[in-house]
Structure formats: structure tokens, C-alpha cells
C-alpha atoms as one frame of an Amber mdcrd trajectory, in Angstrom:
protein
  12.297  -8.784   8.315  10.993  -7.387   5.027   7.378  -6.283   4.983   5.895
  -4.565   1.962   5.155  -0.848   2.202   1.729  -1.637   0.732   0.810  -3.680
   3.812   1.677  -0.748   6.058  -0.276   1.606   3.798  -3.327  -0.643   4.033
  -2.879  -0.936   7.810  -2.694   2.874   8.066  -5.953   3.479   6.213  -7.872
   0.676   7.926  -6.713   2.004  11.314  -7.455   5.601  10.313 -11.025   4.860
   9.223 -11.681   1.871  11.493 -13.403   0.198   8.598 -12.153  -2.005   5.765
 -14.921  -0.886   3.407 -14.009   2.809   3.749 -10.275   2.045   3.463 -10.944
   0.003   0.306 -12.816   2.948  -1.230  -9.973   5.367  -0.443  -7.313   2.961
  -1.728  -9.364   2.040  -4.816  -9.102  -1.616  -3.871 -11.481  -4.305  -2.657
 -12.217  -5.696   0.787 -10.826  -9.211   0.263  -7.439  -7.818  -0.815  -7.270
  -5.539   2.220  -8.349  -8.307   4.586  -5.689 -10.603   3.132  -3.021  -7.911
   3.482  -3.941  -7.234   7.123  -3.832 -10.951   7.935  -0.444 -11.267   6.222
   0.901  -8.277   8.141  -0.367  -9.697  11.429   1.243 -13.027  10.589   4.583
 -11.399   9.687   4.597  -9.313  12.871   3.388 -12.205  15.019   0.541 -10.418
  16.768  -3.029  -9.299  16.114  -3.350  -5.647  15.157  -7.131  -5.341  15.092
 -10.128  -6.534  17.027 -12.840  -7.240  14.508 -16.482  -6.649  15.356 -19.708
  -6.006  13.474 -19.144  -2.227  13.516 -15.642  -2.234  12.094 -12.077  -2.731
  13.217 -10.558  -1.508  16.465  -6.825  -1.431  17.137  -5.345  -3.792  19.704
  -2.716  -2.353  22.093  -0.029  -3.669  19.722  -1.864  -2.145  16.771  -2.007
   1.200  18.594   1.770   1.177  19.088   2.381   0.393  15.421  -0.172   2.967
  14.276   1.652   5.701  16.197   4.818   5.025  14.202   3.065   4.493  10.881
   1.052   7.714  11.303   4.300   9.662  11.827   5.904   7.980   8.820   2.977
   8.915   6.603   3.112  12.499   7.885   6.793  12.664   6.873   6.060  11.186
   3.458   3.239  13.674   2.871   5.504  16.548   3.990   8.153  15.407   1.530
   5.611  15.242  -1.273   4.345  18.725  -0.380   7.908  20.098  -0.413   8.545
  18.591  -3.845   5.242  19.930  -5.113   6.226  23.421  -3.922   9.625  23.216
  -5.604   8.364  21.852  -8.902   5.345  24.156  -8.879   7.557  27.236  -8.473
   5.924  28.087  -5.133   9.288  28.309  -3.408  12.950  28.234  -4.235  15.765
  30.614  -5.087  15.718  33.203  -7.850  19.012  34.654  -9.008  19.015  37.796
 -11.103  22.121  38.994 -12.858  22.640  42.543 -14.116  25.488  44.495 -15.592
  26.546  48.106 -15.006  25.567  49.062 -18.546
């Protein structure tokens, strides 16, 4: 099964904020695109991930299980980005100094 990373990213932010409008603002996207992506993801996975109501979106038990894994994955990705930022920003690394007897 191949599911686009973007669908999981959208799922993560909708679940995190419990609201498609807020997730759309954070992702610089629009509500119809996010709604379509969530529906596609639910179709690909074969189960509903959210319960929709007038106050937002609430995770189903299946959605809660998936969110646990996706949240960890995003934490790892952010840690990797932070590590690269430290290396390229000269905040960490190895310095070697050479000197002669003279």
C-alpha cells in the first residue's frame, strides 16, 4: 500500500488541532483540499479516522491508534531536522586543530 506522505501530514495537523480550518491555516492550504485528503486517506486505509461534528473533528479509536504512530514519526523527523540545523549552523560538530612544534 502506497499512501502519500502529504496525506499523513494533513492527518497529523487536523488531529493535532481538531479542526480543519486551523490545520489549513498552518499548512497554508484550503479546507476543501484537506477534507479531500482526509477522505482519500480514510478510503485507502479502509476505516474512518475522524468523527465530524459542528465543533471540529474528533479522532475515532482507529484514528487514535494511527495518530500515536504519526505523532512519533513527526517527532523523529523534527529531531532529524534539528540535528541537521545544528550541524549546518555550526552549533555542534568536531573541530580539529593542528599545530607544529615550531
